[in-house]
Amino acid sequence: MPSNPFAVHINPILMANEFLRILCNLYMIVLTVLLPLYTGGTYVMLGDSKYALFRNISLFCLGLAGAAMLVDRLECVAVRRKAGSNSMGHRPGWAAGWKEQHAAGQQMFNCVDRCMLCYGCTAVVSALCSSYGATAWTGYREWYMGALSQLVFVFIYFLFSRRYRGNAYSVYLWEAAFFFVVLLGFCSRLGWDPLNLLDGYNLEDWEYSHLISTIGNINWFCGYCSVALAMPVAGYLKCRNRKKQIILYTVSVLGLILLCIQGSDVGPVLVAVCLGVCLLWGHRNVTAFGRTLLLAAGTAFGLPCYSGLVLLLGDEARMALPADGPGLSALGWAGWWLLGVACISLYSIIHRISTSKRTSGRTESVIKGLWLGTVILGAAVLAVGGVLYLIWISGSEDWIQGRGALWRLSWQGFLRGDWKQKLLGAGPDCFAEYIYSMFSPEELMEVEGHWAGAVFANAHNQWLNHLVNTGFLGLCSATGIGIAALRRYRYYFPGILALVMYGVNSLVSFQQVLSTPMFFLMLGICEYSVSRQRRQNVRQNEVGEIQD
């Protein structure tokens, strides 16, 4: 019988690939929009609520992605058998995508891929050898960063590095969600609670001034910003559309100001790191240099304005500012106005020189000189500030008997372990189980202040946490991911900014459900962007050789 001329042939491979691309964008919206904004209506057990949402949707997406990849693979095998060849040709399947990279002069698994696989394997082996049973797999209560979560993080990286396709709407939603989180954060710092999340808390409660926006604890907020802020800031530095520049500038400056005033000590450090990385990136681009100065000026002008607004609103706004964070005197310091004026003046000079009709090598030398002078001055200010801060914390009881005491316990706990503990650790997220089994109650009483009586579920230092939980192998694989990513993604600015900010924040923080999945998501996007650029370069070279 003749074939139907109106029949449409549907390629299951193309359908599976398109489905995976759509799934990537929807999953990205979940991680960057739904998860940060979701609260369940209260701050009580907010971490559990957010993790349950993350776990359920991630497992659902994992199942769908696995089914799509299975269809992809089976169809590729069928095509190969039908053709009577062992070659997969140009079929765009999951494995074929890797072969396409290999044919284009790229390795099937690059350095970041290998470190990521080692990271996942180390988590599994550590959990299998752990003495703490299910905790090593599901994680400690209220944190849930066990081996299953670590495998989901690795899955996020490989899914996005292979199947993400850079749709603009998902990035716009990411930036819009960050804006709403920041807007609600300012409401929290001014004593307003539009979502009624603080019902049941008193003004005198420690938690009242340390819970912010839809994120929760200020420590979680800094971790979230260390990754989420990278997208609007990088977008502003590279954007050419005037209206988008204004929007991204507003979002970025508000985020930087809120990081300064939210209450955690690491917030201002992250602001300095963000502006410092942007300034160093300005060596490649005069426009980025000038826009970094505008970001610094907006932040400097915003701090005393916020301080004046708090004084105008009265006691309720003052009570919402954490007593152990930057005070109103520091935020209202008159020197911020001078810093803002200096940044605006320098920007005006650079803009006038760069837009002058008389461009020459001397003009470029002047701009480079101004950039170098700014870098040196900024480094000197940061060095002096860092030394003064270290002197302050060396005599601060909160640091000595709080996080400092916990770090000592973590290191001593690692040293007390046997060879298996040193190599593979106690098990993913088994820090509390191990520490409480290694130290007596008298030794644990060294930790005082508001830390006294708390359950030490982690070391409040991600690298010490890796050392205790997954041992030397886990620490090496996690460090390898960071080093390999910095080297491979050095020309992709959003990735570099997120890597540095997340790395700095991890020195005083830990993995949690808002920042860590987003960090692995960012690594996946970086890998996709870098691989795509390299394939384009190879194709252009091939076309050039053919034309020659």
Coordinates of C-alpha atoms in Angstrom, one line a residue:
M1 CA 0.0 0.0 0.0
P2 CA 1.3 3.5 -0.7
S3 CA 2.3 5.5 2.3
N4 CA 0.1 8.3 3.5
P5 CA 1.5 11.6 2.0
F6 CA 0.0 13.5 5.0
A7 CA 1.7 11.4 7.6
V8 CA 4.1 13.2 9.9
H9 CA 7.2 11.4 11.1
I10 CA 7.9 12.2 14.8
N11 CA 11.5 11.6 15.9
P12 CA 11.5 10.4 19.5
I13 CA 15.1 11.6 19.9
L14 CA 14.2 15.2 19.0
M15 CA 11.1 15.0 21.2
A16 CA 13.2 13.8 24.2
N17 CA 15.8 16.5 23.7
E18 CA 13.2 19.2 23.4
F19 CA 11.4 17.9 26.5
L20 CA 14.7 18.0 28.5
R21 CA 15.3 21.6 27.4
I22 CA 11.8 22.6 28.6
L23 CA 12.3 20.6 31.8
C24 CA 15.6 22.5 32.4
N25 CA 13.9 25.9 32.2
L26 CA 11.0 24.9 34.4
Y27 CA 13.3 23.3 37.0
M28 CA 15.4 26.5 36.9
I29 CA 12.3 28.5 37.7
V30 CA 11.6 26.3 40.6
L31 CA 15.1 26.7 42.1
T32 CA 15.4 30.4 41.5
V33 CA 11.8 31.7 41.8
L34 CA 9.5 29.3 43.6
L35 CA 11.9 28.0 46.2
P36 CA 13.2 31.4 47.5
L37 CA 9.6 32.9 47.6
Y38 CA 7.9 29.9 49.1
T39 CA 7.3 30.1 52.9
G40 CA 4.3 28.0 53.9
G41 CA 2.9 31.1 55.7
T42 CA 5.3 31.1 58.7
Y43 CA 9.0 31.2 59.7
V44 CA 8.4 28.2 62.0
M45 CA 10.2 25.2 60.4
L46 CA 10.8 27.2 57.3
G47 CA 13.9 25.1 56.4
D48 CA 11.9 21.9 56.5
S49 CA 9.1 23.4 54.3
K50 CA 11.6 24.6 51.7
Y51 CA 13.5 21.4 51.7
A52 CA 10.4 19.3 51.3
L53 CA 9.4 21.4 48.2
F54 CA 13.0 21.1 46.8
R55 CA 13.1 17.3 47.4
N56 CA 9.7 16.5 46.0
I57 CA 10.1 18.6 42.8
S58 CA 13.7 17.5 42.3
L59 CA 12.8 13.8 42.5
F60 CA 9.9 14.3 40.1
C61 CA 12.2 16.1 37.6
L62 CA 14.9 13.5 38.1
G63 CA 12.3 10.8 37.2
L64 CA 11.1 12.7 34.1
A65 CA 14.7 13.4 33.0
G66 CA 15.6 9.8 33.5
A67 CA 12.7 8.6 31.4
A68 CA 13.5 11.1 28.6
M69 CA 17.1 10.0 28.5
L70 CA 16.1 6.3 28.5
V71 CA 13.8 7.0 25.4
D72 CA 16.7 8.9 23.9
R73 CA 19.1 6.1 24.4
L74 CA 16.8 3.3 23.2
E75 CA 15.9 5.2 20.1
C76 CA 19.6 5.8 19.4
V77 CA 20.3 2.0 19.7
A78 CA 17.3 1.3 17.4
V79 CA 18.6 3.7 14.8
R80 CA 22.1 2.2 15.0
R81 CA 20.8 -1.4 14.6
K82 CA 18.6 -0.3 11.7
A83 CA 21.6 1.3 10.0
G84 CA 23.7 -1.8 10.7
S85 CA 26.5 0.4 12.1
N86 CA 28.1 0.9 15.4
S87 CA 28.3 4.6 14.8
M88 CA 25.6 7.0 16.2
G89 CA 26.3 9.4 13.3
H90 CA 24.9 12.8 13.8
R91 CA 21.9 11.8 16.0
P92 CA 21.4 14.4 18.7
G93 CA 20.9 12.0 21.6
W94 CA 22.3 12.5 25.1
A95 CA 25.4 10.3 24.4
A96 CA 25.6 11.7 20.9
G97 CA 25.9 15.2 22.4
W98 CA 29.0 14.0 24.2
K99 CA 30.3 12.4 21.1
E100 CA 29.7 15.7 19.2
Q101 CA 31.8 17.5 21.8
H102 CA 34.6 14.8 21.4
A103 CA 34.5 15.2 17.7
A104 CA 34.8 19.0 18.1
G105 CA 38.1 18.6 19.9
Q106 CA 36.6 18.5 23.4
Q107 CA 36.9 15.8 26.0
M108 CA 33.8 13.7 26.8
F109 CA 34.3 14.5 30.4
N110 CA 36.2 17.8 31.2
C111 CA 38.0 18.6 34.5
V112 CA 34.8 20.0 36.2
D113 CA 32.8 16.9 35.1
R114 CA 35.5 14.5 36.6
C115 CA 35.6 16.5 39.9
M116 CA 31.8 16.4 40.0
L117 CA 31.7 12.7 39.5
C118 CA 34.4 12.2 42.2
Y119 CA 32.3 14.4 44.5
G120 CA 29.2 12.3 44.0
C121 CA 31.1 9.0 44.4
T122 CA 32.8 10.2 47.6
A123 CA 29.4 11.1 49.1
V124 CA 28.0 7.6 48.2
V125 CA 31.1 5.7 49.6
S126 CA 31.1 7.9 52.7
A127 CA 27.5 7.1 53.3
L128 CA 28.0 3.4 52.7
C129 CA 30.8 3.3 55.2
S130 CA 29.1 5.5 57.8
S131 CA 28.2 4.3 61.2
Y132 CA 25.1 6.5 61.4
G133 CA 22.8 4.7 59.1
A134 CA 19.9 6.6 57.5
T135 CA 21.3 10.0 58.6
A136 CA 24.2 9.7 56.2
W137 CA 21.7 9.3 53.3
T138 CA 18.8 11.6 54.2
G139 CA 20.8 14.1 56.4
Y140 CA 20.4 15.5 59.8
R141 CA 17.0 16.8 60.8
E142 CA 16.2 20.4 59.7
W143 CA 19.3 20.4 57.3
Y144 CA 18.9 17.2 55.1
M145 CA 22.2 17.6 53.3
G146 CA 22.9 13.8 53.2
A147 CA 24.2 11.7 50.3
L148 CA 20.8 11.8 48.5
S149 CA 20.9 15.6 48.4
Q150 CA 24.5 15.6 47.2
L151 CA 23.6 13.3 44.4
V152 CA 20.7 15.6 43.4
F153 CA 23.2 18.5 43.3
V154 CA 25.4 16.5 41.0
F155 CA 22.4 15.7 38.8
I156 CA 21.5 19.4 38.6
Y157 CA 25.0 20.2 37.3
F158 CA 24.9 17.4 34.6
L159 CA 21.3 18.1 33.5
F160 CA 22.0 21.8 33.0
S161 CA 25.4 21.5 31.5
R162 CA 24.1 19.1 28.8
R163 CA 20.5 20.2 28.2
Y164 CA 20.1 23.9 29.2
R165 CA 19.6 26.2 26.2
G166 CA 19.8 29.7 27.7
N167 CA 16.2 30.9 27.5
A168 CA 15.9 34.6 28.4
Y169 CA 12.6 34.3 30.2
S170 CA 14.0 32.0 32.9
V171 CA 16.8 34.5 33.7
Y172 CA 14.4 37.4 33.8
L173 CA 12.2 35.5 36.3
W174 CA 15.3 34.8 38.4
E175 CA 16.1 38.5 38.6
A176 CA 12.5 39.4 39.3
A177 CA 12.3 36.9 42.1
F178 CA 15.5 38.3 43.6
F179 CA 14.0 41.8 43.5
F180 CA 10.9 40.7 45.4
V181 CA 13.1 38.9 48.0
V182 CA 15.1 42.1 48.5
L183 CA 12.0 44.2 48.6
L184 CA 10.5 42.1 51.4
G185 CA 13.9 42.1 53.1
F186 CA 13.8 45.9 53.3
C187 CA 10.4 45.6 54.8
S188 CA 11.8 43.3 57.4
R189 CA 14.6 45.7 58.3
L190 CA 12.1 48.6 58.7
G191 CA 9.9 46.6 61.0
W192 CA 7.2 45.8 58.5
D193 CA 5.8 42.3 58.1
P194 CA 3.4 42.4 55.0
L195 CA 3.2 38.5 54.9
N196 CA 2.6 38.1 58.6
L197 CA 5.5 35.6 58.9
L198 CA 6.5 36.9 62.4
D199 CA 3.2 36.1 64.1
G200 CA 4.0 34.6 67.4
Y201 CA 7.4 36.3 67.8
N202 CA 8.0 39.2 70.2
L203 CA 10.1 42.3 69.6
E204 CA 12.6 41.1 72.2
D205 CA 13.1 37.7 70.6
W206 CA 16.5 37.1 69.1
E207 CA 14.8 35.6 66.1
Y208 CA 12.7 38.7 65.5
S209 CA 15.6 40.7 64.2
H210 CA 17.5 37.8 62.6
L211 CA 14.8 36.5 60.3
I212 CA 14.4 38.3 57.0
S213 CA 12.3 38.3 53.8
T214 CA 11.1 34.9 52.6
I215 CA 14.5 33.3 53.2
G216 CA 14.6 32.9 57.0
N217 CA 17.8 33.4 59.0
I218 CA 20.2 36.1 57.9
N219 CA 22.9 33.5 57.5
W220 CA 20.7 31.7 54.9
F221 CA 20.0 35.1 53.3
C222 CA 23.8 35.8 52.8
G223 CA 24.2 32.3 51.3
Y224 CA 21.3 32.9 48.9
C225 CA 22.6 36.3 47.8
S226 CA 26.1 34.9 47.3
V227 CA 24.7 33.1 44.2
A228 CA 21.5 34.9 43.3
L229 CA 23.1 38.4 43.2
A230 CA 25.6 37.3 40.5
M231 CA 22.9 37.3 37.7
P232 CA 21.6 40.9 38.0
V233 CA 25.0 42.4 38.7
A234 CA 26.6 40.6 35.7
G235 CA 23.6 41.5 33.5
Y236 CA 24.0 45.1 34.4
L237 CA 27.7 45.2 33.6
K238 CA 27.1 43.6 30.1
C239 CA 23.7 45.0 29.2
R240 CA 23.4 47.4 26.3
N241 CA 19.7 48.2 26.4
R242 CA 19.1 51.4 28.4
K243 CA 15.9 50.4 30.1
K244 CA 17.3 47.1 31.1
Q245 CA 20.3 48.8 32.5
I246 CA 18.2 51.0 34.8
I247 CA 16.2 48.0 36.0
L248 CA 19.2 45.8 36.6
Y249 CA 21.1 48.6 38.3
T250 CA 18.2 49.2 40.7
V251 CA 17.9 45.5 41.6
S252 CA 21.7 45.2 42.0
V253 CA 22.1 48.2 44.2
L254 CA 19.2 47.3 46.4
G255 CA 20.7 43.8 46.9
L256 CA 24.1 45.3 47.8
I257 CA 22.5 47.7 50.3
L258 CA 20.5 45.0 51.9
L259 CA 23.5 42.8 52.3
C260 CA 25.2 45.6 54.2
I261 CA 22.3 46.2 56.6
Q262 CA 20.8 42.7 57.1
G263 CA 22.8 42.0 60.2
S264 CA 25.3 39.2 59.5
D265 CA 29.0 40.2 59.4
V266 CA 29.7 38.4 56.2
G267 CA 27.2 40.6 54.3
P268 CA 29.4 43.6 54.0
V269 CA 32.3 41.3 53.1
L270 CA 30.3 39.9 50.2
V271 CA 29.5 43.4 49.0
A272 CA 33.2 44.2 49.0
V273 CA 34.0 40.9 47.2
C274 CA 31.3 41.5 44.6
L275 CA 32.5 45.1 43.8
G276 CA 36.1 43.9 43.9
V277 CA 35.5 41.1 41.3
C278 CA 33.6 43.6 39.1
L279 CA 36.4 46.1 39.4
L280 CA 39.0 43.5 38.4
W281 CA 36.7 42.5 35.5
G282 CA 36.8 46.2 34.4
H283 CA 40.4 45.6 33.3
R284 CA 38.9 44.0 30.2
N285 CA 36.2 46.5 29.6
V286 CA 36.1 50.3 30.3
T287 CA 32.2 50.1 30.4
A288 CA 32.4 47.5 33.2
F289 CA 34.8 49.7 35.1
G290 CA 32.5 52.7 35.0
R291 CA 29.4 50.7 35.9
T292 CA 31.2 49.2 38.9
L293 CA 31.9 52.7 40.2
L294 CA 28.2 53.5 39.8
L295 CA 27.3 50.3 41.8
A296 CA 29.6 51.4 44.5
A297 CA 28.2 55.0 44.5
G298 CA 24.6 53.7 44.7
T299 CA 25.5 51.5 47.6
A300 CA 27.4 54.3 49.4
F301 CA 24.6 56.8 49.0
G302 CA 22.0 54.2 50.0
L303 CA 23.4 53.3 53.5
P304 CA 23.0 56.8 55.1
C305 CA 19.6 57.1 53.4
Y306 CA 18.5 53.9 55.1
S307 CA 19.9 55.0 58.4
G308 CA 17.9 58.3 58.2
L309 CA 14.7 56.4 57.3
V310 CA 15.1 54.1 60.4
L311 CA 15.5 57.2 62.6
L312 CA 12.4 58.7 61.0
L313 CA 10.3 55.6 61.5
G314 CA 11.2 55.3 65.2
D315 CA 11.6 52.4 67.7
E316 CA 10.0 49.6 65.7
A317 CA 12.4 50.0 62.8
R318 CA 15.3 50.1 65.3
M319 CA 14.2 46.9 66.9
A320 CA 14.2 45.2 63.5
L321 CA 17.9 45.9 63.1
P322 CA 20.0 43.1 64.7
A323 CA 21.9 44.4 67.8
D324 CA 25.0 42.3 66.9
G325 CA 25.2 43.6 63.4
P326 CA 26.3 46.9 61.9
G327 CA 24.8 49.7 64.0
L328 CA 23.0 52.9 62.8
S329 CA 26.2 54.9 63.5
A330 CA 28.1 52.8 61.0
L331 CA 25.4 52.8 58.4
G332 CA 24.8 56.5 58.8
W333 CA 28.5 57.4 58.7
A334 CA 29.0 60.7 56.9
G335 CA 32.0 59.2 55.0
W336 CA 29.6 57.2 52.8
W337 CA 28.6 60.4 51.1
L338 CA 32.2 61.2 50.4
L339 CA 32.8 57.8 49.0
G340 CA 29.7 58.1 46.8
V341 CA 30.8 61.5 45.5
A342 CA 34.3 60.2 44.8
C343 CA 32.9 57.2 42.8
I344 CA 30.6 59.5 40.8
S345 CA 33.4 61.9 40.1
L346 CA 35.8 59.2 38.9
Y347 CA 33.0 57.8 36.7
S348 CA 32.5 61.2 35.1
I349 CA 36.1 61.5 34.3
I350 CA 36.3 58.0 32.8
H351 CA 33.1 58.6 30.8
R352 CA 34.3 61.9 29.4
I353 CA 37.7 60.4 28.4
S354 CA 36.2 57.3 26.8
T355 CA 33.6 59.2 24.8
S356 CA 36.0 61.8 23.7
K357 CA 36.5 62.1 19.9
R358 CA 40.2 62.3 20.5
T359 CA 40.9 58.6 21.3
S360 CA 44.5 57.5 21.2
G361 CA 46.9 55.2 23.0
R362 CA 47.5 57.9 25.6
T363 CA 43.8 57.9 26.4
E364 CA 43.8 54.2 27.0
S365 CA 46.9 54.6 29.2
V366 CA 45.1 57.2 31.3
I367 CA 42.1 55.0 31.8
K368 CA 44.3 52.0 32.7
G369 CA 46.1 54.2 35.1
L370 CA 42.9 55.3 36.8
W371 CA 41.8 51.6 36.9
L372 CA 45.1 50.6 38.5
G373 CA 44.9 53.4 41.0
T374 CA 41.4 52.4 42.0
V375 CA 42.4 48.8 42.4
I376 CA 45.4 49.7 44.6
L377 CA 43.3 52.1 46.7
G378 CA 40.5 49.6 47.1
A379 CA 42.9 46.8 48.0
A380 CA 44.5 49.0 50.6
V381 CA 41.2 50.0 52.2
L382 CA 40.1 46.3 52.2
A383 CA 43.5 45.3 53.8
V384 CA 43.2 47.9 56.5
G385 CA 39.5 47.0 57.1
G386 CA 40.4 43.3 57.2
V387 CA 43.2 43.8 59.7
L388 CA 40.9 45.9 62.0
Y389 CA 38.2 43.3 61.7
L390 CA 40.5 40.5 62.6
I391 CA 41.8 42.5 65.6
W392 CA 38.2 43.0 66.6
I393 CA 37.1 39.4 66.4
S394 CA 40.3 38.2 68.2
G395 CA 38.9 40.0 71.3
S396 CA 35.2 39.4 70.6
E397 CA 33.6 36.9 73.0
D398 CA 31.0 36.1 70.4
W399 CA 33.6 34.9 68.0
I400 CA 35.9 33.2 70.5
Q401 CA 33.2 31.4 72.3
G402 CA 30.8 31.0 69.3
R403 CA 32.0 30.2 65.8
G404 CA 35.6 30.1 66.9
A405 CA 35.0 27.5 69.5
L406 CA 33.0 25.4 67.1
W407 CA 35.8 25.5 64.6
R408 CA 38.2 24.3 67.2
L409 CA 35.9 21.4 68.1
S410 CA 35.5 20.5 64.4
W411 CA 39.3 20.4 63.8
Q412 CA 39.9 18.4 67.0
G413 CA 37.1 16.0 66.1
F414 CA 38.8 15.4 62.8
L415 CA 42.1 14.7 64.4
R416 CA 40.6 12.3 67.0
G417 CA 39.2 10.1 64.3
D418 CA 40.8 6.9 63.0
W419 CA 42.1 6.5 59.4
K420 CA 38.7 5.7 58.0
Q421 CA 37.2 8.8 59.6
K422 CA 40.1 11.0 58.2
L423 CA 39.8 9.5 54.7
L424 CA 36.0 9.1 54.3
G425 CA 34.5 11.1 57.2
A426 CA 31.6 10.3 59.4
G427 CA 29.1 10.4 56.5
P428 CA 27.3 13.2 54.7
D429 CA 25.6 15.6 57.1
C430 CA 26.6 13.4 60.1
F431 CA 28.5 16.3 61.8
A432 CA 26.3 16.4 64.9
E433 CA 26.2 12.6 65.3
Y434 CA 30.0 12.4 65.2
I435 CA 30.8 15.5 67.3
Y436 CA 28.4 14.6 70.1
S437 CA 29.9 11.1 70.2
M438 CA 33.5 12.3 70.3
F439 CA 33.2 15.1 73.0
S440 CA 32.0 15.1 76.5
P441 CA 29.2 17.6 77.6
E442 CA 31.9 19.6 79.5
E443 CA 34.0 20.1 76.3
L444 CA 30.9 21.1 74.3
M445 CA 30.1 23.8 77.0
E446 CA 33.0 25.8 75.6
V447 CA 30.6 27.3 73.1
E448 CA 28.7 30.1 74.8
G449 CA 26.6 33.2 74.0
H450 CA 23.5 32.6 71.9
W451 CA 25.2 29.5 70.6
A452 CA 25.0 27.9 74.1
G453 CA 22.6 25.0 74.2
A454 CA 22.2 25.0 70.4
V455 CA 22.5 21.7 68.4
F456 CA 25.7 21.9 66.4
A457 CA 24.5 20.4 63.2
N458 CA 27.5 21.7 61.1
A459 CA 30.8 23.5 61.6
H460 CA 29.6 26.8 60.2
N461 CA 32.5 26.5 57.8
Q462 CA 31.7 24.4 54.7
W463 CA 35.3 23.2 54.3
L464 CA 35.6 22.0 57.8
N465 CA 32.2 20.4 57.3
H466 CA 33.4 18.5 54.3
L467 CA 36.5 17.4 56.3
V468 CA 34.4 16.0 59.2
N469 CA 31.5 14.6 57.1
T470 CA 33.2 13.2 54.0
G471 CA 36.9 13.2 55.1
F472 CA 40.0 14.1 53.2
L473 CA 38.6 12.7 49.9
G474 CA 35.4 14.7 50.2
L475 CA 37.3 17.9 50.9
C476 CA 39.6 17.3 47.9
S477 CA 36.8 16.6 45.5
A478 CA 34.9 19.7 46.7
T479 CA 38.0 21.9 46.4
G480 CA 38.7 20.4 43.0
I481 CA 35.3 21.5 41.7
G482 CA 36.0 25.1 42.8
I483 CA 39.6 25.2 41.4
A484 CA 38.6 23.5 38.1
A485 CA 35.5 25.7 37.7
L486 CA 37.6 28.9 38.3
R487 CA 40.0 27.9 35.6
R488 CA 37.5 26.6 33.0
Y489 CA 34.9 29.4 33.5
R490 CA 37.3 32.3 33.9
Y491 CA 35.8 34.2 30.9
Y492 CA 32.2 33.7 31.9
F493 CA 31.6 36.6 34.4
P494 CA 28.3 35.5 36.1
G495 CA 29.9 32.1 37.0
I496 CA 33.2 33.7 38.2
L497 CA 31.2 36.2 40.4
A498 CA 29.1 33.4 41.9
L499 CA 32.1 31.1 42.5
V500 CA 34.1 33.7 44.4
M501 CA 31.1 35.0 46.4
Y502 CA 29.9 31.5 47.3
G503 CA 33.5 30.5 48.2
V504 CA 33.9 33.4 50.5
N505 CA 30.5 32.9 52.2
S506 CA 31.3 29.2 52.6
L507 CA 34.2 30.1 55.0
V508 CA 31.6 31.1 57.7
S509 CA 28.6 29.2 56.4
F510 CA 27.4 25.8 55.3
Q511 CA 25.4 24.0 52.6
Q512 CA 21.6 24.8 52.7
V513 CA 18.7 24.3 50.5
L514 CA 18.5 27.8 49.0
S515 CA 22.1 28.5 48.0
T516 CA 23.7 25.0 47.3
P517 CA 21.2 23.8 44.6
M518 CA 21.5 27.3 42.9
F519 CA 25.3 27.1 43.1
F520 CA 25.3 23.7 41.2
L521 CA 22.7 25.2 38.8
M522 CA 25.1 28.1 38.1
L523 CA 28.0 25.7 37.5
G524 CA 25.8 23.8 35.0
I525 CA 24.9 27.0 33.2
C526 CA 28.6 28.0 33.1
E527 CA 29.5 24.6 31.5
Y528 CA 26.8 24.9 28.9
S529 CA 27.9 28.5 28.0
V530 CA 31.6 27.6 27.8
S531 CA 31.0 24.4 25.8
R532 CA 28.7 26.2 23.4
Q533 CA 31.3 29.0 22.8
R534 CA 34.1 26.4 22.2
R535 CA 32.0 24.5 19.7
Q536 CA 31.2 27.7 17.9
N537 CA 34.9 28.6 17.7
V538 CA 35.7 25.2 16.3
R539 CA 33.0 25.5 13.6
Q540 CA 34.2 29.0 12.7
N541 CA 37.8 27.7 12.3
E542 CA 36.6 24.8 10.2
V543 CA 34.6 27.2 7.9
G544 CA 37.6 29.5 7.6
E545 CA 39.9 26.5 6.6
I546 CA 37.3 25.4 4.0
Q547 CA 37.1 29.0 2.5
D548 CA 40.9 29.3 2.5

